[in-house]
Amino acid sequence: MVSPGRENVLCLAERMMRKFWANLSDSSENTWRPVPLKGAENVRAMIRSGEDEEGRPPGTAIVIATSVWVPASPRRVFDFLHDVHTRNRWDILTCGHVVKETGHIDNGCDHGNRVSILEVKSPEDQIVVILLQESYTTFTSSYVTFAPVEACTLDMILNGGSPDHVPILPSGFSILPDGPTRDGGSGSLVTMAFQILDNSSSATYIPPESVATIFKLVTETAECIKAAMFSPSNLGT
């Protein structure tokens, strides 16, 4: 990527990252509510409206979040989540599709610190969705954020158009070190937050079918991550 497209992509990725962390923050603006389903004791949800702030897609979005502990080092978890080749192992929305990185911008000395454009294609080679992804790691914490971007919007910002008003709906993961395993390896606390547009919801009400859908998304993702990290090849790393 070359300027001005490069700078535009970095600006959009930064805004995506800031919105992701704003969603996770425990502030008066974020009204988290329990999810009324069996097994959802550690899952929280909230409603965000596209009318609340500039840069959100129009309509109502549900944000759902939870945290899981896994017996693997933060580095191992980070590599697993940001690597395009392992995305199908945790992202149930890309199951059965091919995920390819079509471009990236390095964003630090570590090879994992980068902003990427990912194409998700069907077996028939049709583009299903384009994702903007930012991944970043330090010795204290790591994150992977991503959001769908329309093809025409991506072309616009790559050709010099302003990214300032591009609607963005970020999801992602934060990864923190969290104690050793019984075998002396490292553990990690992974917090995930996903957003989906759902115009059947309102500021005070989430329909039961929407609750079930988002709960399935977050719990199956968590189970996929735990299964990968609990495998014998990953224990103690």
PDB file of C-alpha atoms in Angstrom:
ATOM      1  CA  MET A   1       0.000   0.000   0.000  1.00  0.00           C
ATOM      2  CA  VAL A   2       1.161   3.508  -0.770  1.00  0.00           C
ATOM      3  CA  SER A   3       0.099   6.937   0.461  1.00  0.00           C
ATOM      4  CA  PRO A   4      -2.496   8.354   0.678  1.00  0.00           C
ATOM      5  CA  GLY A   5      -4.255   4.980   0.800  1.00  0.00           C
ATOM      6  CA  ARG A   6      -1.821   3.730   3.432  1.00  0.00           C
ATOM      7  CA  GLU A   7      -2.509   6.634   5.795  1.00  0.00           C
ATOM      8  CA  ASN A   8      -6.255   6.323   5.279  1.00  0.00           C
ATOM      9  CA  VAL A   9      -6.234   2.625   6.153  1.00  0.00           C
ATOM     10  CA  LEU A  10      -4.157   3.318   9.281  1.00  0.00           C
ATOM     11  CA  CYS A  11      -6.577   6.072  10.338  1.00  0.00           C
ATOM     12  CA  LEU A  12      -9.583   3.793   9.908  1.00  0.00           C
ATOM     13  CA  ALA A  13      -7.826   0.985  11.803  1.00  0.00           C
ATOM     14  CA  GLU A  14      -7.033   3.357  14.664  1.00  0.00           C
ATOM     15  CA  ARG A  15     -10.670   4.435  14.907  1.00  0.00           C
ATOM     16  CA  MET A  16     -11.733   0.779  14.844  1.00  0.00           C
ATOM     17  CA  MET A  17      -9.333  -0.004  17.689  1.00  0.00           C
ATOM     18  CA  ARG A  18     -10.521   2.967  19.785  1.00  0.00           C
ATOM     19  CA  LYS A  19     -14.173   1.992  19.360  1.00  0.00           C
ATOM     20  CA  PHE A  20     -13.380  -1.576  20.359  1.00  0.00           C
ATOM     21  CA  TRP A  21     -11.747  -0.451  23.611  1.00  0.00           C
ATOM     22  CA  ALA A  22     -14.538   2.044  24.231  1.00  0.00           C
ATOM     23  CA  ASN A  23     -17.033  -0.807  24.013  1.00  0.00           C
ATOM     24  CA  LEU A  24     -15.074  -2.855  26.551  1.00  0.00           C
ATOM     25  CA  SER A  25     -14.561  -0.027  29.018  1.00  0.00           C
ATOM     26  CA  ASP A  26     -16.609  -0.082  32.208  1.00  0.00           C
ATOM     27  CA  SER A  27     -18.075   3.430  32.065  1.00  0.00           C
ATOM     28  CA  SER A  28     -21.417   5.066  32.667  1.00  0.00           C
ATOM     29  CA  GLU A  29     -21.996   5.099  28.904  1.00  0.00           C
ATOM     30  CA  ASN A  30     -21.767   1.309  28.680  1.00  0.00           C
ATOM     31  CA  THR A  31     -24.828  -0.319  30.263  1.00  0.00           C
ATOM     32  CA  TRP A  32     -23.958  -4.002  30.357  1.00  0.00           C
ATOM     33  CA  ARG A  33     -26.786  -6.399  31.126  1.00  0.00           C
ATOM     34  CA  PRO A  34     -26.773 -10.113  31.949  1.00  0.00           C
ATOM     35  CA  VAL A  35     -27.770 -12.576  29.245  1.00  0.00           C
ATOM     36  CA  PRO A  36     -30.824 -14.506  30.510  1.00  0.00           C
ATOM     37  CA  LEU A  37     -29.753 -17.962  29.373  1.00  0.00           C
ATOM     38  CA  LYS A  38     -28.432 -21.025  31.161  1.00  0.00           C
ATOM     39  CA  GLY A  39     -24.631 -21.074  31.053  1.00  0.00           C
ATOM     40  CA  ALA A  40     -24.399 -17.321  30.385  1.00  0.00           C
ATOM     41  CA  GLU A  41     -23.340 -16.280  33.874  1.00  0.00           C
ATOM     42  CA  ASN A  42     -20.089 -14.755  32.572  1.00  0.00           C
ATOM     43  CA  VAL A  43     -21.592 -13.219  29.427  1.00  0.00           C
ATOM     44  CA  ARG A  44     -22.785  -9.614  29.189  1.00  0.00           C
ATOM     45  CA  ALA A  45     -24.567  -7.694  26.432  1.00  0.00           C
ATOM     46  CA  MET A  46     -25.458  -4.093  25.649  1.00  0.00           C
ATOM     47  CA  ILE A  47     -27.181  -2.096  22.938  1.00  0.00           C
ATOM     48  CA  ARG A  48     -25.461   0.572  20.861  1.00  0.00           C
ATOM     49  CA  SER A  49     -27.377   2.810  18.460  1.00  0.00           C
ATOM     50  CA  GLY A  50     -25.989   4.193  15.212  1.00  0.00           C
ATOM     51  CA  GLU A  51     -27.633   7.456  16.194  1.00  0.00           C
ATOM     52  CA  ASP A  52     -25.519   7.701  19.371  1.00  0.00           C
ATOM     53  CA  GLU A  53     -22.284   8.691  17.674  1.00  0.00           C
ATOM     54  CA  GLU A  54     -20.776   9.450  14.307  1.00  0.00           C
ATOM     55  CA  GLY A  55     -19.020   6.633  12.507  1.00  0.00           C
ATOM     56  CA  ARG A  56     -21.377   3.839  13.556  1.00  0.00           C
ATOM     57  CA  PRO A  57     -23.491   2.042  10.964  1.00  0.00           C
ATOM     58  CA  PRO A  58     -27.158   3.110  11.020  1.00  0.00           C
ATOM     59  CA  GLY A  59     -29.426   0.951  13.121  1.00  0.00           C
ATOM     60  CA  THR A  60     -29.077  -0.917  16.391  1.00  0.00           C
ATOM     61  CA  ALA A  61     -26.093  -3.086  17.271  1.00  0.00           C
ATOM     62  CA  ILE A  62     -25.786  -5.691  20.004  1.00  0.00           C
ATOM     63  CA  VAL A  63     -22.410  -5.955  21.732  1.00  0.00           C
ATOM     64  CA  ILE A  64     -21.753  -9.199  23.588  1.00  0.00           C
ATOM     65  CA  ALA A  65     -18.662  -9.916  25.671  1.00  0.00           C
ATOM     66  CA  THR A  66     -17.148 -12.592  27.856  1.00  0.00           C
ATOM     67  CA  SER A  67     -13.751 -13.678  29.198  1.00  0.00           C
ATOM     68  CA  VAL A  68     -12.131 -17.112  29.236  1.00  0.00           C
ATOM     69  CA  TRP A  69      -8.920 -18.453  30.712  1.00  0.00           C
ATOM     70  CA  VAL A  70      -6.725 -20.653  28.539  1.00  0.00           C
ATOM     71  CA  PRO A  71      -3.541 -22.601  29.423  1.00  0.00           C
ATOM     72  CA  ALA A  72      -1.304 -20.967  26.831  1.00  0.00           C
ATOM     73  CA  SER A  73       0.997 -17.978  26.752  1.00  0.00           C
ATOM     74  CA  PRO A  74      -0.372 -14.639  25.519  1.00  0.00           C
ATOM     75  CA  ARG A  75       1.988 -14.916  22.558  1.00  0.00           C
ATOM     76  CA  ARG A  76       0.579 -18.282  21.552  1.00  0.00           C
ATOM     77  CA  VAL A  77      -2.992 -17.011  21.815  1.00  0.00           C
ATOM     78  CA  PHE A  78      -2.155 -13.830  19.903  1.00  0.00           C
ATOM     79  CA  ASP A  79      -0.513 -15.753  17.061  1.00  0.00           C
ATOM     80  CA  PHE A  80      -3.476 -18.118  16.865  1.00  0.00           C
ATOM     81  CA  LEU A  81      -6.058 -15.317  16.700  1.00  0.00           C
ATOM     82  CA  HIS A  82      -4.357 -12.930  14.283  1.00  0.00           C
ATOM     83  CA  ASP A  83      -2.994 -15.511  11.821  1.00  0.00           C
ATOM     84  CA  VAL A  84      -5.112 -15.720   8.680  1.00  0.00           C
ATOM     85  CA  HIS A  85      -4.259 -19.430   8.359  1.00  0.00           C
ATOM     86  CA  THR A  86      -5.871 -20.351  11.683  1.00  0.00           C
ATOM     87  CA  ARG A  87      -8.895 -18.041  11.526  1.00  0.00           C
ATOM     88  CA  ASN A  88     -11.201 -20.846  10.369  1.00  0.00           C
ATOM     89  CA  ARG A  89     -10.418 -22.668  13.608  1.00  0.00           C
ATOM     90  CA  TRP A  90     -12.148 -20.044  15.776  1.00  0.00           C
ATOM     91  CA  ASP A  91     -14.245 -17.785  13.520  1.00  0.00           C
ATOM     92  CA  ILE A  92     -17.476 -19.702  12.969  1.00  0.00           C
ATOM     93  CA  LEU A  93     -18.636 -17.080  10.462  1.00  0.00           C
ATOM     94  CA  THR A  94     -15.792 -18.026   8.098  1.00  0.00           C
ATOM     95  CA  CYS A  95     -16.328 -21.775   8.452  1.00  0.00           C
ATOM     96  CA  GLY A  96     -16.287 -23.401   5.024  1.00  0.00           C
ATOM     97  CA  HIS A  97     -14.767 -20.320   3.402  1.00  0.00           C
ATOM     98  CA  VAL A  98     -11.237 -19.364   2.366  1.00  0.00           C
ATOM     99  CA  VAL A  99      -9.588 -16.477   4.228  1.00  0.00           C
ATOM    100  CA  LYS A 100      -6.727 -14.640   2.535  1.00  0.00           C
ATOM    101  CA  GLU A 101      -4.687 -11.581   3.484  1.00  0.00           C
ATOM    102  CA  THR A 102      -4.658  -9.349   0.406  1.00  0.00           C
ATOM    103  CA  GLY A 103      -2.542  -6.555   1.893  1.00  0.00           C
ATOM    104  CA  HIS A 104      -0.975  -5.380   5.131  1.00  0.00           C
ATOM    105  CA  ILE A 105       0.853  -2.469   6.726  1.00  0.00           C
ATOM    106  CA  ASP A 106       3.515  -3.164   9.350  1.00  0.00           C
ATOM    107  CA  ASN A 107       2.794  -1.227  12.520  1.00  0.00           C
ATOM    108  CA  GLY A 108       5.831  -1.970  14.700  1.00  0.00           C
ATOM    109  CA  CYS A 109       8.914  -4.132  15.009  1.00  0.00           C
ATOM    110  CA  ASP A 110       7.029  -7.339  15.831  1.00  0.00           C
ATOM    111  CA  HIS A 111       5.811  -9.210  12.755  1.00  0.00           C
ATOM    112  CA  GLY A 112       2.382  -9.540  14.385  1.00  0.00           C
ATOM    113  CA  ASN A 113       1.954  -5.776  14.744  1.00  0.00           C
ATOM    114  CA  ARG A 114       0.143  -4.984  11.531  1.00  0.00           C
ATOM    115  CA  VAL A 115      -3.004  -3.718   9.892  1.00  0.00           C
ATOM    116  CA  SER A 116      -4.374  -6.240   7.399  1.00  0.00           C
ATOM    117  CA  ILE A 117      -7.056  -6.459   4.747  1.00  0.00           C
ATOM    118  CA  LEU A 118      -8.623  -9.915   4.694  1.00  0.00           C
ATOM    119  CA  GLU A 119     -10.835 -11.389   1.998  1.00  0.00           C
ATOM    120  CA  VAL A 120     -13.254 -14.160   2.908  1.00  0.00           C
ATOM    121  CA  LYS A 121     -14.273 -16.133  -0.176  1.00  0.00           C
ATOM    122  CA  SER A 122     -16.729 -18.948  -0.750  1.00  0.00           C
ATOM    123  CA  PRO A 123     -15.592 -22.271  -2.261  1.00  0.00           C
ATOM    124  CA  GLU A 124     -16.936 -20.864  -5.549  1.00  0.00           C
ATOM    125  CA  ASP A 125     -14.395 -18.004  -5.263  1.00  0.00           C
ATOM    126  CA  GLN A 126     -17.031 -15.357  -4.524  1.00  0.00           C
ATOM    127  CA  ILE A 127     -16.164 -12.665  -1.973  1.00  0.00           C
ATOM    128  CA  VAL A 128     -18.330 -13.148   1.127  1.00  0.00           C
ATOM    129  CA  VAL A 129     -16.919 -10.296   3.212  1.00  0.00           C
ATOM    130  CA  ILE A 130     -13.853  -8.053   3.437  1.00  0.00           C
ATOM    131  CA  LEU A 131     -12.390  -7.480   6.897  1.00  0.00           C
ATOM    132  CA  LEU A 132     -10.086  -4.793   8.207  1.00  0.00           C
ATOM    133  CA  GLN A 133      -7.947  -6.237  11.012  1.00  0.00           C
ATOM    134  CA  GLU A 134      -5.439  -4.699  13.389  1.00  0.00           C
ATOM    135  CA  SER A 135      -3.244  -6.852  15.619  1.00  0.00           C
ATOM    136  CA  TYR A 136      -0.778  -5.589  18.185  1.00  0.00           C
ATOM    137  CA  THR A 137       1.273  -7.215  20.926  1.00  0.00           C
ATOM    138  CA  THR A 138       3.633  -6.135  23.707  1.00  0.00           C
ATOM    139  CA  PHE A 139       5.042  -8.043  26.672  1.00  0.00           C
ATOM    140  CA  THR A 140       2.171  -6.753  28.869  1.00  0.00           C
ATOM    141  CA  SER A 141      -0.885  -7.123  26.628  1.00  0.00           C
ATOM    142  CA  SER A 142      -2.116  -7.857  23.116  1.00  0.00           C
ATOM    143  CA  TYR A 143      -5.215  -7.258  21.029  1.00  0.00           C
ATOM    144  CA  VAL A 144      -6.780  -8.290  17.740  1.00  0.00           C
ATOM    145  CA  THR A 145      -9.622  -6.158  16.365  1.00  0.00           C
ATOM    146  CA  PHE A 146     -11.531  -6.507  13.118  1.00  0.00           C
ATOM    147  CA  ALA A 147     -14.570  -5.159  11.295  1.00  0.00           C
ATOM    148  CA  PRO A 148     -16.324  -5.733   7.966  1.00  0.00           C
ATOM    149  CA  VAL A 149     -15.736  -3.103   5.279  1.00  0.00           C
ATOM    150  CA  GLU A 150     -17.646  -2.691   2.029  1.00  0.00           C
ATOM    151  CA  ALA A 151     -15.558  -3.243  -1.116  1.00  0.00           C
ATOM    152  CA  CYS A 152     -16.565   0.135  -2.548  1.00  0.00           C
ATOM    153  CA  THR A 153     -15.621   1.837   0.731  1.00  0.00           C
ATOM    154  CA  LEU A 154     -12.221   0.185   0.752  1.00  0.00           C
ATOM    155  CA  ASP A 155     -11.591   1.253  -2.838  1.00  0.00           C
ATOM    156  CA  MET A 156     -12.567   4.798  -1.908  1.00  0.00           C
ATOM    157  CA  ILE A 157     -10.125   5.152   0.979  1.00  0.00           C
ATOM    158  CA  LEU A 158      -7.328   3.395  -0.923  1.00  0.00           C
ATOM    159  CA  ASN A 159      -7.736   5.982  -3.666  1.00  0.00           C
ATOM    160  CA  GLY A 160      -7.478   8.964  -1.335  1.00  0.00           C
ATOM    161  CA  GLY A 161     -11.024   9.336  -0.013  1.00  0.00           C
ATOM    162  CA  SER A 162     -11.475  10.352   3.611  1.00  0.00           C
ATOM    163  CA  PRO A 163     -12.003   7.514   6.125  1.00  0.00           C
ATOM    164  CA  ASP A 164     -13.352   9.893   8.781  1.00  0.00           C
ATOM    165  CA  HIS A 165     -17.032   9.106   8.273  1.00  0.00           C
ATOM    166  CA  VAL A 166     -16.757   5.455   7.230  1.00  0.00           C
ATOM    167  CA  PRO A 167     -19.122   3.386   9.413  1.00  0.00           C
ATOM    168  CA  ILE A 168     -17.201   0.791  11.416  1.00  0.00           C
ATOM    169  CA  LEU A 169     -18.478  -1.953  13.725  1.00  0.00           C
ATOM    170  CA  PRO A 170     -15.478  -3.498  15.522  1.00  0.00           C
ATOM    171  CA  SER A 171     -15.219  -6.848  17.246  1.00  0.00           C
ATOM    172  CA  GLY A 172     -12.131  -8.469  18.696  1.00  0.00           C
ATOM    173  CA  PHE A 173     -10.042  -9.817  21.534  1.00  0.00           C
ATOM    174  CA  SER A 174      -7.857  -8.517  24.336  1.00  0.00           C
ATOM    175  CA  ILE A 175      -5.227 -10.909  25.688  1.00  0.00           C
ATOM    176  CA  LEU A 176      -3.575 -10.580  29.097  1.00  0.00           C
ATOM    177  CA  PRO A 177      -1.107 -12.801  30.963  1.00  0.00           C
ATOM    178  CA  ASP A 178      -2.853 -14.587  33.829  1.00  0.00           C
ATOM    179  CA  GLY A 179      -0.711 -16.908  35.889  1.00  0.00           C
ATOM    180  CA  PRO A 180       1.032 -20.226  35.285  1.00  0.00           C
ATOM    181  CA  THR A 181      -0.555 -23.578  34.495  1.00  0.00           C
ATOM    182  CA  ARG A 182      -0.197 -26.583  36.774  1.00  0.00           C
ATOM    183  CA  ASP A 183       2.598 -27.806  34.506  1.00  0.00           C
ATOM    184  CA  GLY A 184       4.553 -24.584  34.902  1.00  0.00           C
ATOM    185  CA  GLY A 185       3.549 -23.037  31.592  1.00  0.00           C
ATOM    186  CA  SER A 186       1.826 -19.709  31.007  1.00  0.00           C
ATOM    187  CA  GLY A 187      -1.851 -18.862  31.122  1.00  0.00           C
ATOM    188  CA  SER A 188      -3.862 -16.096  29.462  1.00  0.00           C
ATOM    189  CA  LEU A 189      -7.107 -14.260  30.072  1.00  0.00           C
ATOM    190  CA  VAL A 190      -8.872 -13.672  26.765  1.00  0.00           C
ATOM    191  CA  THR A 191     -11.709 -11.141  26.656  1.00  0.00           C
ATOM    192  CA  MET A 192     -13.773 -11.137  23.487  1.00  0.00           C
ATOM    193  CA  ALA A 193     -16.419  -8.669  22.333  1.00  0.00           C
ATOM    194  CA  PHE A 194     -18.512  -9.082  19.203  1.00  0.00           C
ATOM    195  CA  GLN A 195     -20.962  -6.685  17.561  1.00  0.00           C
ATOM    196  CA  ILE A 196     -23.818  -7.529  15.235  1.00  0.00           C
ATOM    197  CA  LEU A 197     -26.426  -5.250  13.678  1.00  0.00           C
ATOM    198  CA  ASP A 198     -29.906  -6.172  14.858  1.00  0.00           C
ATOM    199  CA  ASN A 199     -32.706  -3.752  14.004  1.00  0.00           C
ATOM    200  CA  SER A 200     -35.243  -5.908  15.833  1.00  0.00           C
ATOM    201  CA  SER A 201     -33.662  -4.756  19.112  1.00  0.00           C
ATOM    202  CA  SER A 202     -34.243  -1.442  20.863  1.00  0.00           C
ATOM    203  CA  ALA A 203     -32.518   0.538  23.588  1.00  0.00           C
ATOM    204  CA  THR A 204     -34.394  -1.451  26.235  1.00  0.00           C
ATOM    205  CA  TYR A 205     -35.216  -4.768  24.576  1.00  0.00           C
ATOM    206  CA  ILE A 206     -33.335  -7.604  22.859  1.00  0.00           C
ATOM    207  CA  PRO A 207     -35.629 -10.258  21.306  1.00  0.00           C
ATOM    208  CA  PRO A 208     -35.081 -13.825  22.611  1.00  0.00           C
ATOM    209  CA  GLU A 209     -34.028 -15.084  19.177  1.00  0.00           C
ATOM    210  CA  SER A 210     -31.350 -12.369  18.971  1.00  0.00           C
ATOM    211  CA  VAL A 211     -30.136 -13.250  22.457  1.00  0.00           C
ATOM    212  CA  ALA A 212     -29.822 -16.903  21.433  1.00  0.00           C
ATOM    213  CA  THR A 213     -27.927 -16.006  18.233  1.00  0.00           C
ATOM    214  CA  ILE A 214     -25.332 -13.793  19.870  1.00  0.00           C
ATOM    215  CA  PHE A 215     -24.918 -16.175  22.807  1.00  0.00           C
ATOM    216  CA  LYS A 216     -24.220 -19.013  20.361  1.00  0.00           C
ATOM    217  CA  LEU A 217     -21.658 -16.875  18.543  1.00  0.00           C
ATOM    218  CA  VAL A 218     -19.649 -15.955  21.632  1.00  0.00           C
ATOM    219  CA  THR A 219     -19.825 -19.350  23.353  1.00  0.00           C
ATOM    220  CA  GLU A 220     -18.860 -21.347  20.263  1.00  0.00           C
ATOM    221  CA  THR A 221     -15.963 -18.982  19.597  1.00  0.00           C
ATOM    222  CA  ALA A 222     -14.781 -19.367  23.194  1.00  0.00           C
ATOM    223  CA  GLU A 223     -15.017 -23.159  22.950  1.00  0.00           C
ATOM    224  CA  CYS A 224     -13.015 -23.174  19.699  1.00  0.00           C
ATOM    225  CA  ILE A 225     -10.243 -21.100  21.291  1.00  0.00           C
ATOM    226  CA  LYS A 226     -10.136 -23.244  24.416  1.00  0.00           C
ATOM    227  CA  ALA A 227     -10.097 -26.448  22.361  1.00  0.00           C
ATOM    228  CA  ALA A 228      -7.153 -25.197  20.303  1.00  0.00           C
ATOM    229  CA  MET A 229      -5.205 -24.026  23.352  1.00  0.00           C
ATOM    230  CA  PHE A 230      -5.970 -27.142  25.423  1.00  0.00           C
ATOM    231  CA  SER A 231      -4.652 -29.466  22.718  1.00  0.00           C
ATOM    232  CA  PRO A 232      -1.550 -31.428  23.804  1.00  0.00           C
ATOM    233  CA  SER A 233       0.724 -29.542  21.404  1.00  0.00           C
ATOM    234  CA  ASN A 234      -0.184 -26.228  23.053  1.00  0.00           C
ATOM    235  CA  LEU A 235      -0.038 -27.120  26.738  1.00  0.00           C
ATOM    236  CA  GLY A 236       2.722 -25.364  28.631  1.00  0.00           C
ATOM    237  CA  THR A 237       3.381 -22.798  25.896  1.00  0.00           C
TER     238      THR A 237
END
